[in-house]
mmCIF file of C-alpha atoms in Angstrom:
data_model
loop_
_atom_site.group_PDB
_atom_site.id
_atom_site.type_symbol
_atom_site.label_atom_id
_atom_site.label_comp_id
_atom_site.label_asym_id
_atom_site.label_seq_id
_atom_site.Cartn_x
_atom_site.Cartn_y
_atom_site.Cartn_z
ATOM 1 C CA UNK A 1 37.694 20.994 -46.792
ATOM 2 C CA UNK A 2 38.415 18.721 -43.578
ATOM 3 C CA UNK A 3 34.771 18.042 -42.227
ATOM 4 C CA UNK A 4 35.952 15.113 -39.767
ATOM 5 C CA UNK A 5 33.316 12.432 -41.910
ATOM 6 C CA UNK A 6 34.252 8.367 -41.751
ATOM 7 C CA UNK A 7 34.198 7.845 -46.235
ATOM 8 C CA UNK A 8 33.598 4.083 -46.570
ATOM 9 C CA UNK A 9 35.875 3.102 -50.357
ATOM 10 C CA UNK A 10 34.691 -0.141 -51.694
ATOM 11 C CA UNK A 11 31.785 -0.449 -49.142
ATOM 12 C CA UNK A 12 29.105 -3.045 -51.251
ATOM 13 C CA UNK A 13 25.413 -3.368 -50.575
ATOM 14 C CA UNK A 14 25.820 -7.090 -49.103
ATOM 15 C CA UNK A 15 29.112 -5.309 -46.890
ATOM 16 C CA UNK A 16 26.668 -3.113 -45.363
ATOM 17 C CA UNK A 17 23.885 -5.338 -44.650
ATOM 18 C CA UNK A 18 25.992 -8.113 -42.638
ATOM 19 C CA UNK A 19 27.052 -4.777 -40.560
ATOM 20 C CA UNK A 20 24.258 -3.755 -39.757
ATOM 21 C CA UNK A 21 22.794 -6.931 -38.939
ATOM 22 C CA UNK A 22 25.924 -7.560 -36.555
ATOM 23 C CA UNK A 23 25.067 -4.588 -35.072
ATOM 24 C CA UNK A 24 21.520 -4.947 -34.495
ATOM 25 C CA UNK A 25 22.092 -9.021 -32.649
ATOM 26 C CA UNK A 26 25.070 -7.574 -30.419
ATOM 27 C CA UNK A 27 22.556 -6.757 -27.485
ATOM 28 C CA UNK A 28 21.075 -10.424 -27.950
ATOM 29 C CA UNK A 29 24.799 -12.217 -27.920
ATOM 30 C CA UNK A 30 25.977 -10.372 -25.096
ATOM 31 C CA UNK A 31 22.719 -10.821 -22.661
ATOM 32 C CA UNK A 32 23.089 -14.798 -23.214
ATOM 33 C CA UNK A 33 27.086 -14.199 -22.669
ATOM 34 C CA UNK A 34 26.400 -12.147 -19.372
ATOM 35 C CA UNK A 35 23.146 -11.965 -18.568
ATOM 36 C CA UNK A 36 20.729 -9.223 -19.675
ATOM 37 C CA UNK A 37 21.973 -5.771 -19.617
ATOM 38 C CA UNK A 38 20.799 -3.568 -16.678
ATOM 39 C CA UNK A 39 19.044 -6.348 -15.385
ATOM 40 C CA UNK A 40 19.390 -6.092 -11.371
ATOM 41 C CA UNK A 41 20.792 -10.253 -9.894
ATOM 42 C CA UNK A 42 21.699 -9.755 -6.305
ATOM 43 C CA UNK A 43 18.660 -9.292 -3.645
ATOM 44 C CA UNK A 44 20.922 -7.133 -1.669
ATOM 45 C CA UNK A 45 23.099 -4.243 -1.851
ATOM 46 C CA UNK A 46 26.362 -4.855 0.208
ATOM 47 C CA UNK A 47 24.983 -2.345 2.968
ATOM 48 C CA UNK A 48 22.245 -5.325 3.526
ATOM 49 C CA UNK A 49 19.191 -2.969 2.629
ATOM 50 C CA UNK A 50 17.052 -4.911 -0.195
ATOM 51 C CA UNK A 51 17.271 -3.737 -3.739
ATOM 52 C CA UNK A 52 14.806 -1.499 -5.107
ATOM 53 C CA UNK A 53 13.109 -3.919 -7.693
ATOM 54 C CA UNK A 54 9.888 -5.348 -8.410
ATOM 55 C CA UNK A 55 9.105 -7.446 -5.429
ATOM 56 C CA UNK A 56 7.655 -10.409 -7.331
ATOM 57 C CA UNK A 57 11.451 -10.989 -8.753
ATOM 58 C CA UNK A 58 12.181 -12.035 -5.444
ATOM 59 C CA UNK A 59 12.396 -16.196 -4.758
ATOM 60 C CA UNK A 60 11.388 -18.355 -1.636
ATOM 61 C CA UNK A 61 13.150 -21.315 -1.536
ATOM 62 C CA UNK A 62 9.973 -23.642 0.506
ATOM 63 C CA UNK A 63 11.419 -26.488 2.041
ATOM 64 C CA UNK A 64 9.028 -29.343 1.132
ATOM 65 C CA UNK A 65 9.044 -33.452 2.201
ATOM 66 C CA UNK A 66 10.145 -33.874 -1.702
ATOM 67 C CA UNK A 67 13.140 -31.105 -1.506
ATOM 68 C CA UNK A 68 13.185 -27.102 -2.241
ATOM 69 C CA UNK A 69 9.961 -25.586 -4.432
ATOM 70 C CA UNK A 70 11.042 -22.238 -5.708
ATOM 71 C CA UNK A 71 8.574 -19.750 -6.104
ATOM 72 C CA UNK A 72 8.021 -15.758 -6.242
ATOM 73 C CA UNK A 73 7.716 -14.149 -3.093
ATOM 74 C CA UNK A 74 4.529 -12.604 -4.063
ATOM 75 C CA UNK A 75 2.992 -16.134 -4.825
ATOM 76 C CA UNK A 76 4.415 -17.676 -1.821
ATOM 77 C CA UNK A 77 2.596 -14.785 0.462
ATOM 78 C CA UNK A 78 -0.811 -15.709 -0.941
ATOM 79 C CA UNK A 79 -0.586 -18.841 0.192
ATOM 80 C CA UNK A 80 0.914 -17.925 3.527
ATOM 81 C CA UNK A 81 -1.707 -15.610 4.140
ATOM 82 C CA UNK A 82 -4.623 -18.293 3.141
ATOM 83 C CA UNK A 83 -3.409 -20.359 5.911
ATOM 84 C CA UNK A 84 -3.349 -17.756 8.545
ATOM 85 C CA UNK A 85 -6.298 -15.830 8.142
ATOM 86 C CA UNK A 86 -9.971 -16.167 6.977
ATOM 87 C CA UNK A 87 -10.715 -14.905 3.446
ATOM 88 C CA UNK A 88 -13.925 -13.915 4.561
ATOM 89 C CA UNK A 89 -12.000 -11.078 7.148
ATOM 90 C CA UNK A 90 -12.547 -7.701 5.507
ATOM 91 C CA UNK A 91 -9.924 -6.887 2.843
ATOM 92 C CA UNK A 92 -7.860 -4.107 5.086
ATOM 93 C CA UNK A 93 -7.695 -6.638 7.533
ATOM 94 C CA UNK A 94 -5.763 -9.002 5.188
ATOM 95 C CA UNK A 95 -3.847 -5.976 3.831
ATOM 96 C CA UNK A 96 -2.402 -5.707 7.282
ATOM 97 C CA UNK A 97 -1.621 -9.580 7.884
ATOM 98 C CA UNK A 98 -0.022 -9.500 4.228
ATOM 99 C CA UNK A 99 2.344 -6.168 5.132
ATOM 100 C CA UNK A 100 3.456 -8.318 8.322
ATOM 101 C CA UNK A 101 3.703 -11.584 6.290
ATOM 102 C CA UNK A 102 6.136 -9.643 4.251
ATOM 103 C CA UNK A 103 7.832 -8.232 7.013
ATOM 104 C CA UNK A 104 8.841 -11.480 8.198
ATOM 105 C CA UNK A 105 10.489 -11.933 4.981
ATOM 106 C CA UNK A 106 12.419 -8.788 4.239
ATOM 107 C CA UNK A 107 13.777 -9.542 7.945
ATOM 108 C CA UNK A 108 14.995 -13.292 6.893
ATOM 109 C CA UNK A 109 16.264 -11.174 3.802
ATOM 110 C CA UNK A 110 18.330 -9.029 5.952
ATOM 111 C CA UNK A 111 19.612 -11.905 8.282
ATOM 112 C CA UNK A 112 20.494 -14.179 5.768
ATOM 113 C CA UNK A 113 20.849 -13.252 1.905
ATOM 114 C CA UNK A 114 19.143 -13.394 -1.113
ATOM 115 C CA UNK A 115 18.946 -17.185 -0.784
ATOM 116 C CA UNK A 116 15.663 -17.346 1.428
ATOM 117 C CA UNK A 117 14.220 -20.573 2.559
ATOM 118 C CA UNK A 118 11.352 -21.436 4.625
ATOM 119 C CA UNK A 119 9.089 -24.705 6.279
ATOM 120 C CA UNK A 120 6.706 -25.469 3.888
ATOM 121 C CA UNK A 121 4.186 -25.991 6.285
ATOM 122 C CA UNK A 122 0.488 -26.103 5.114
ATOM 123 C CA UNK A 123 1.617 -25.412 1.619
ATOM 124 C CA UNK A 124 1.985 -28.606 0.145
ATOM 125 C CA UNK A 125 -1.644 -27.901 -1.121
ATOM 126 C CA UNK A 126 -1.065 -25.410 -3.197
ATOM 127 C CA UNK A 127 2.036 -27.634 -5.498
ATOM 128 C CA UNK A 128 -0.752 -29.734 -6.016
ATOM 129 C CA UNK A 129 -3.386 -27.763 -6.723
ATOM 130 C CA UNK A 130 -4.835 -27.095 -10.060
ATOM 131 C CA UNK A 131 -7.303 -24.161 -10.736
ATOM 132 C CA UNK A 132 -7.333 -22.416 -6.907
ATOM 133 C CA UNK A 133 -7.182 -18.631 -8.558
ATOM 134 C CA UNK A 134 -10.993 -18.071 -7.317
ATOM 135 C CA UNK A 135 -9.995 -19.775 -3.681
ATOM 136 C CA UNK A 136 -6.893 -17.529 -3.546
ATOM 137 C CA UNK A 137 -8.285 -14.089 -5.411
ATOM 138 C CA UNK A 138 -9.358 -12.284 -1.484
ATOM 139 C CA UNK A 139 -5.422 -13.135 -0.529
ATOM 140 C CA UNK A 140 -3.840 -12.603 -4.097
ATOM 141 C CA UNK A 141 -5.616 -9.237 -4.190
ATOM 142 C CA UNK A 142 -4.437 -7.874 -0.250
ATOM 143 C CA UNK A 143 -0.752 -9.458 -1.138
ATOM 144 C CA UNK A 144 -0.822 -7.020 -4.508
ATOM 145 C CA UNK A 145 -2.119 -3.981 -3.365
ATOM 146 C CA UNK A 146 0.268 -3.962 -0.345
ATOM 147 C CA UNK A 147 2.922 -4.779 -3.292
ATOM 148 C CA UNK A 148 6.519 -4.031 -1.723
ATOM 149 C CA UNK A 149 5.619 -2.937 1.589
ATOM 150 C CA UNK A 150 6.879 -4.142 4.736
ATOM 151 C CA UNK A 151 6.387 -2.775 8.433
ATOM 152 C CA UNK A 152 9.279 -1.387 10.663
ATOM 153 C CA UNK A 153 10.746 1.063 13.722
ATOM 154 C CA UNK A 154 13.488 3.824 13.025
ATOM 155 C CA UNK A 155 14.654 1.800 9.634
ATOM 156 C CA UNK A 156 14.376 -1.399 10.935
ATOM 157 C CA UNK A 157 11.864 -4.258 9.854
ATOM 158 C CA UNK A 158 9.485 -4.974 13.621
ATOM 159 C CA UNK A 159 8.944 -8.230 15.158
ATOM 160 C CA UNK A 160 6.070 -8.702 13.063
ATOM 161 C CA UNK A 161 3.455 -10.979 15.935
ATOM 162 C CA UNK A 162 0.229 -12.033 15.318
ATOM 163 C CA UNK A 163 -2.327 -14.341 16.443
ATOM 164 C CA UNK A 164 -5.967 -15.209 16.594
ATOM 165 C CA UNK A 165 -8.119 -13.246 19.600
ATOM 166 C CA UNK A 166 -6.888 -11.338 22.110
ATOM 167 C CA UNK A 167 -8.649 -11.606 25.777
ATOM 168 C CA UNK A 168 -9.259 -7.792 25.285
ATOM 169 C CA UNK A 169 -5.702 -6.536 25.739
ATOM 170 C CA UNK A 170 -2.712 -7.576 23.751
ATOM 171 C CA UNK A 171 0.426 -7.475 25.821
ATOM 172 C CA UNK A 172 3.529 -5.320 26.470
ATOM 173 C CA UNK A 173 6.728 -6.895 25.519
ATOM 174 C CA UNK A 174 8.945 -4.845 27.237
ATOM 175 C CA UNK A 175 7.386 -5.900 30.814
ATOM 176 C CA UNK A 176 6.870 -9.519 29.726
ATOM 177 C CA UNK A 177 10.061 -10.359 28.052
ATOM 178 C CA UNK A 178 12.438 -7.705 30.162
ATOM 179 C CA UNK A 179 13.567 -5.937 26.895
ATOM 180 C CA UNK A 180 13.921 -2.545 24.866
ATOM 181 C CA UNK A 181 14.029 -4.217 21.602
ATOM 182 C CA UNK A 182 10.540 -4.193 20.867
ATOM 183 C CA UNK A 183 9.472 -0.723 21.657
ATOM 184 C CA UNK A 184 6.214 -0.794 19.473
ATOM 185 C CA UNK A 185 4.495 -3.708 21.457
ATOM 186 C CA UNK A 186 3.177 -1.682 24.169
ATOM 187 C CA UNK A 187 -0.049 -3.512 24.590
ATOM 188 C CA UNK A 188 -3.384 -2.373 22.773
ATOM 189 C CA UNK A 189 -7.299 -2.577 24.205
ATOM 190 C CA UNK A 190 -9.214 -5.054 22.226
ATOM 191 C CA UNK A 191 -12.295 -4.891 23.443
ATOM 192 C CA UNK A 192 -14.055 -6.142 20.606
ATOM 193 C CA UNK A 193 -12.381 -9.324 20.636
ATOM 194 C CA UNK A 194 -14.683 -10.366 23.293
ATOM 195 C CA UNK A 195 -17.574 -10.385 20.903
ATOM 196 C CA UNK A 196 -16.118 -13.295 19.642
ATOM 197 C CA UNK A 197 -17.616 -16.872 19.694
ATOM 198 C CA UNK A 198 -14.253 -18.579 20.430
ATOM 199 C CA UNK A 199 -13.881 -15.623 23.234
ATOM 200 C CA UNK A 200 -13.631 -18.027 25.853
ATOM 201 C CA UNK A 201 -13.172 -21.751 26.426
ATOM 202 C CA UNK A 202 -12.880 -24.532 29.473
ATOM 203 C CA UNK A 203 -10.227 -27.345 29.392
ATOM 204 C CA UNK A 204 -9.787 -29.852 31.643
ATOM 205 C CA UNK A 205 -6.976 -31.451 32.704
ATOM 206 C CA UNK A 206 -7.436 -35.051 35.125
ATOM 207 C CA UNK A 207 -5.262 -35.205 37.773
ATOM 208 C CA UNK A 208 -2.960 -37.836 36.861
ATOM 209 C CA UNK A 209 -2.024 -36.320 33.304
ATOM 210 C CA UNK A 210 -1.100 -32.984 34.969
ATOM 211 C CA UNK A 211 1.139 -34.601 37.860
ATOM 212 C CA UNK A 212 2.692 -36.876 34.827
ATOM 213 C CA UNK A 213 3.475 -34.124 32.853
ATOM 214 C CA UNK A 214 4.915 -31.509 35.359
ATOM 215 C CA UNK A 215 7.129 -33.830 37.144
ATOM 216 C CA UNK A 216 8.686 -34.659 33.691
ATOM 217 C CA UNK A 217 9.413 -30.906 33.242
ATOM 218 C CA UNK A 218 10.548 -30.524 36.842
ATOM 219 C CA UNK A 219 11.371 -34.099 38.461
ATOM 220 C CA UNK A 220 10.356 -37.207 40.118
ATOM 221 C CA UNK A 221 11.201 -36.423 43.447
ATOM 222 C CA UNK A 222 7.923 -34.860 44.566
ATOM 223 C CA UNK A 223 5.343 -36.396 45.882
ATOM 224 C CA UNK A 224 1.487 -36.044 44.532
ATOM 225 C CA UNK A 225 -0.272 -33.820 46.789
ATOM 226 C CA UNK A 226 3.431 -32.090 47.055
ATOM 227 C CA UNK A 227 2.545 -30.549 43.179
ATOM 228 C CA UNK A 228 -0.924 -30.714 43.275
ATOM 229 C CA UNK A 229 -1.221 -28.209 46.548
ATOM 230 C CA UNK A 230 1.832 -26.236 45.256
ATOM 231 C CA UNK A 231 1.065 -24.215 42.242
ATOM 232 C CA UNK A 232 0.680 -20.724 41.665
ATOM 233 C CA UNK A 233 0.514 -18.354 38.661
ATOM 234 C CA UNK A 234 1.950 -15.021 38.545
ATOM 235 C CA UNK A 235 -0.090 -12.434 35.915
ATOM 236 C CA UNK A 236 0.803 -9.726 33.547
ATOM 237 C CA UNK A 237 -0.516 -6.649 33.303
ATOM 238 C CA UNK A 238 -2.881 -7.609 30.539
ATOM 239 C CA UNK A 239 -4.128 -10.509 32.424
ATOM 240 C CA UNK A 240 -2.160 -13.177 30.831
ATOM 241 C CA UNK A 241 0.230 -15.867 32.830
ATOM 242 C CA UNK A 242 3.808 -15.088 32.880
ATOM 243 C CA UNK A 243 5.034 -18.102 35.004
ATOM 244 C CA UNK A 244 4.119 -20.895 36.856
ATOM 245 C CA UNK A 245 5.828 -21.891 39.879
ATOM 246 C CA UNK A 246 5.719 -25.289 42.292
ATOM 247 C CA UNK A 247 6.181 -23.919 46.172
ATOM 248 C CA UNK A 248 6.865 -26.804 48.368
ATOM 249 C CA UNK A 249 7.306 -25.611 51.862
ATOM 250 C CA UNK A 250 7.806 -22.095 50.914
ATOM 251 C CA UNK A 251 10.398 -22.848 48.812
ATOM 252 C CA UNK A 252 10.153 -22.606 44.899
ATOM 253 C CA UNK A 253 10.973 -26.161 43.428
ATOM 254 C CA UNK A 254 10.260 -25.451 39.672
ATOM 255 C CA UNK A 255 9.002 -22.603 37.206
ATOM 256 C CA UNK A 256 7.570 -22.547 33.682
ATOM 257 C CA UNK A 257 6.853 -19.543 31.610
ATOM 258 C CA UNK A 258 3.004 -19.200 30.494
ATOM 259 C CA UNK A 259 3.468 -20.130 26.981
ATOM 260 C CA UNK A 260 5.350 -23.389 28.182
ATOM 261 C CA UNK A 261 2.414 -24.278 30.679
ATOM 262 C CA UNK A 262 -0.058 -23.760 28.495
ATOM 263 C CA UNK A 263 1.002 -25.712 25.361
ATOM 264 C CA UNK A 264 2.092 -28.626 27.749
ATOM 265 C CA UNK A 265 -1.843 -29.153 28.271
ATOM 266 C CA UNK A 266 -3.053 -27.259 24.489
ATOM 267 C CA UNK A 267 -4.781 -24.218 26.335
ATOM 268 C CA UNK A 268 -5.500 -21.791 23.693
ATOM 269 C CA UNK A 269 -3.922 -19.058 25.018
ATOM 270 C CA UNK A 270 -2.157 -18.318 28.472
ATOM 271 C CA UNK A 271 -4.840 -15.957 29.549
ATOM 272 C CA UNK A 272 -6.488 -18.338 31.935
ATOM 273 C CA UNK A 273 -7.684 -18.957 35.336
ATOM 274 C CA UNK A 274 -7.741 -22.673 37.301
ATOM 275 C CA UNK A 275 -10.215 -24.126 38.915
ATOM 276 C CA UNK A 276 -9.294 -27.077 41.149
ATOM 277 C CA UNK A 277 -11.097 -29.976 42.131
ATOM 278 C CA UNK A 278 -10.088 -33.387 43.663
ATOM 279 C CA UNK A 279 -9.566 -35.239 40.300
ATOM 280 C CA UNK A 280 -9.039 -32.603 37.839
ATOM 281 C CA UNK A 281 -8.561 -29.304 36.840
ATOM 282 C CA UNK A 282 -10.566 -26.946 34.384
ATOM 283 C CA UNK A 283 -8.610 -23.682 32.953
ATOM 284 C CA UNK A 284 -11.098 -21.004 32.212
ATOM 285 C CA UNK A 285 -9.446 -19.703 29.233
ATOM 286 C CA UNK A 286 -10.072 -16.182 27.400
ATOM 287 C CA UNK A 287 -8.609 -15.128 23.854
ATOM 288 C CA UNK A 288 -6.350 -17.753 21.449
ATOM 289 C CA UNK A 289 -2.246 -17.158 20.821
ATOM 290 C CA UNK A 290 0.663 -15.450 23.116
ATOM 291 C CA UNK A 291 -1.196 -11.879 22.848
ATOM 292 C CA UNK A 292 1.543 -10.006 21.372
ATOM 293 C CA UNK A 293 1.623 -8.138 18.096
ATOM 294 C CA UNK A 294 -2.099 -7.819 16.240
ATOM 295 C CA UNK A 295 -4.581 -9.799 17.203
ATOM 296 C CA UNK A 296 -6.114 -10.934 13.472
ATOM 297 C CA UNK A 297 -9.649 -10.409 15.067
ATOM 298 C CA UNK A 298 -8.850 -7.366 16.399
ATOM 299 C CA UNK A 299 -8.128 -6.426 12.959
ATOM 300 C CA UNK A 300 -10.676 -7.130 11.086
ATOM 301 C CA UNK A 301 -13.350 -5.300 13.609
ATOM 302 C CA UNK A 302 -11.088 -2.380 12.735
ATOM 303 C CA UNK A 303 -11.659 -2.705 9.291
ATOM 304 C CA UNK A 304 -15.311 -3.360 9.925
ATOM 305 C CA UNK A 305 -15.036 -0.037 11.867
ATOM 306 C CA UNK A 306 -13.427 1.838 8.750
ATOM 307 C CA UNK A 307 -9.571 1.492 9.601
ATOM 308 C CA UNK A 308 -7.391 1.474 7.037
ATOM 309 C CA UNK A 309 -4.695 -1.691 7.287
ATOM 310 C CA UNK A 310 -1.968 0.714 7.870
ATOM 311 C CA UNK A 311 -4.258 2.815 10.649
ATOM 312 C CA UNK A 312 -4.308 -0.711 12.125
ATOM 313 C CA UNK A 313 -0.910 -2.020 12.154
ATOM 314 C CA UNK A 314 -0.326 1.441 13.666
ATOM 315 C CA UNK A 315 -2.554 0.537 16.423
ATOM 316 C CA UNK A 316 -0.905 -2.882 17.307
ATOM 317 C CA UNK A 317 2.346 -1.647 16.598
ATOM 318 C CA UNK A 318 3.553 1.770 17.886
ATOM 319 C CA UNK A 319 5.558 4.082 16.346
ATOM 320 C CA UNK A 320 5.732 2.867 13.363
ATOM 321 C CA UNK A 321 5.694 3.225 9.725
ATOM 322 C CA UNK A 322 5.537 1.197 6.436
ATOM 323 C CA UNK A 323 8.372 1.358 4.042
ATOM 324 C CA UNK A 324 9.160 -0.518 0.622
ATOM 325 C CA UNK A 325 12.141 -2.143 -0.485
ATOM 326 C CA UNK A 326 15.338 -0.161 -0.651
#
């Protein structure tokens, strides 16, 4: 009778054992050999679409004054998100900033590898830092339960804008920036944001530090009362300046954009109005930050209101949808 069975002559006791003891460390010699078995290593597939893994297994590379601090992803969004939002904003509301947080990354993910570094800015803190769990636990908790997610257009990760208050209106990137590539900024009525204490502010400006600084953005060769007579401010639909141009005998000598102009004299946002006076100027200013994406205030009287976080990225950001990585 042939019944195709392996007969093992001779085959001792101590034979068997070192066999089967072989047998059982083979997994262990081959992981330190090769790596662990099954064990995903690249962050991308060669299409550039991020693996599907655990998102924590993911590293930021934080460039520091000392050199490169490596940490998870997951980690380095906590702290991200503690220095960009109040942790006393409702939770959806830091749901949303954390989904756009991450957004940001899986687009630096797509541009540039697996091998992700970033300004450590404002994070130097945290290295240093002993016990912060209870100062982090608000952002730790809106970074996990938005695990993986990341916001974007037709398959593509968004422009993923934020900033503080709006002036009632966040602003439409196609008129401002004369573009298609940012469909889902169409602008979005923040009324609430006027409820805000930091809603409006005035800044003045004397004279001589305004003519100092404008003629070293558009030259010497003008005289005083040349500049000072000659501005004028051209608007956006959401009430926000888009340029600012010098006419000098009907002719334009020089132009910034808004956002230039108003950083030159640390206006907190480029919704503003000027009022003129022999001396100085004072810039009645509404909202703080360029307006564009989800205003962070906005947000959070959505969540106040009962939005969900993605209800209210779906209000800043048209069209579109959250997605996890794949």
């Amino acid at each position: 009778m042939n019944d195709n069975r392996i007969v093992l002559k001779g085959t001792n006791k101590r034979d068997a054992g070192g066999f089967l003891l072989f047998v059982f460390l083979l997994p262990y010699v081959c992981a330190c050999l090769w790596g662990h078995v099954g064990e995903e290593t690249d962050a991308l597939r060669s299409d550039g679409q991020i693996q599907e893994t655990d998102a924590v297994q993911y590293k930021v590379q934080v460039d520091m004054n000392w050199g490169l601090w490596e940490i998870p992803m997951e980690d380095y969004l906590a702290y991200k998100l503690e220095a960009v939002m109040p942790g006393n904003y409702e939770p959806e509301a830091l749901k949303a900033q954390a989904v756009l947080l991450r957004t940001e990354l899986v687009q630096i993910f797509r541009e540039e590898g697996e091998n992700l570094r970033i300004a450590g800015d404002n994070l130097e803190k945290w290295y240093e830092a002993g016990d912060t769990e209870e100062e982090l636990a608000p952002y730790r908790q809106a970074v996990e339960e938005t695990k993986g997610q990341y916001l974007c257009y037709q398959g593509e990760p968004v422009q993923a804008s934020y900033f503080r208050l709006s002036n009632g209106q966040t602003r439409n990137a196609e008129e401002v920036w004369h573009t298609d590539k940012c469909p889902y900024l169409t602008g979005t009525a923040c009324e609430q944001d006027k409820a805000s204490k930091d809603y409006s502010r005035d800044v003045t400006v004397s004279r001589v530090n305004f003519l100092y600084e404008i003629r070293s953005r558009i030259g010497e060769e003008y005289a005083d009362q040349e500049l000072w007579d000659g501005i004028s401010f051209s608007y956006d639909s959401a009430g926000y300046v888009t340029d600012v141009s010098f006419i000098i005998e009907e002719k334009e000598v020089g132009k910034l954009d808004g956002e230039t102009f108003r950083h030159l004299f640390s206006l907190p946002s480029a919704s503003f109005e000027m009022e003129q006076g022999e001396t100085k100027l004072i810039f009645h200013v509404t909202g703080a930050g360029h307006g564009f994406g989800m205003s962070q205030y906005g947000a959070n009287s959505r969540a106040l209101n009962g939005q969900t976080y993605d209800q209210i990225l779906k209000d800043f950001f048209s069209g579109t949808e959250l997605a996890k990585f794949e």
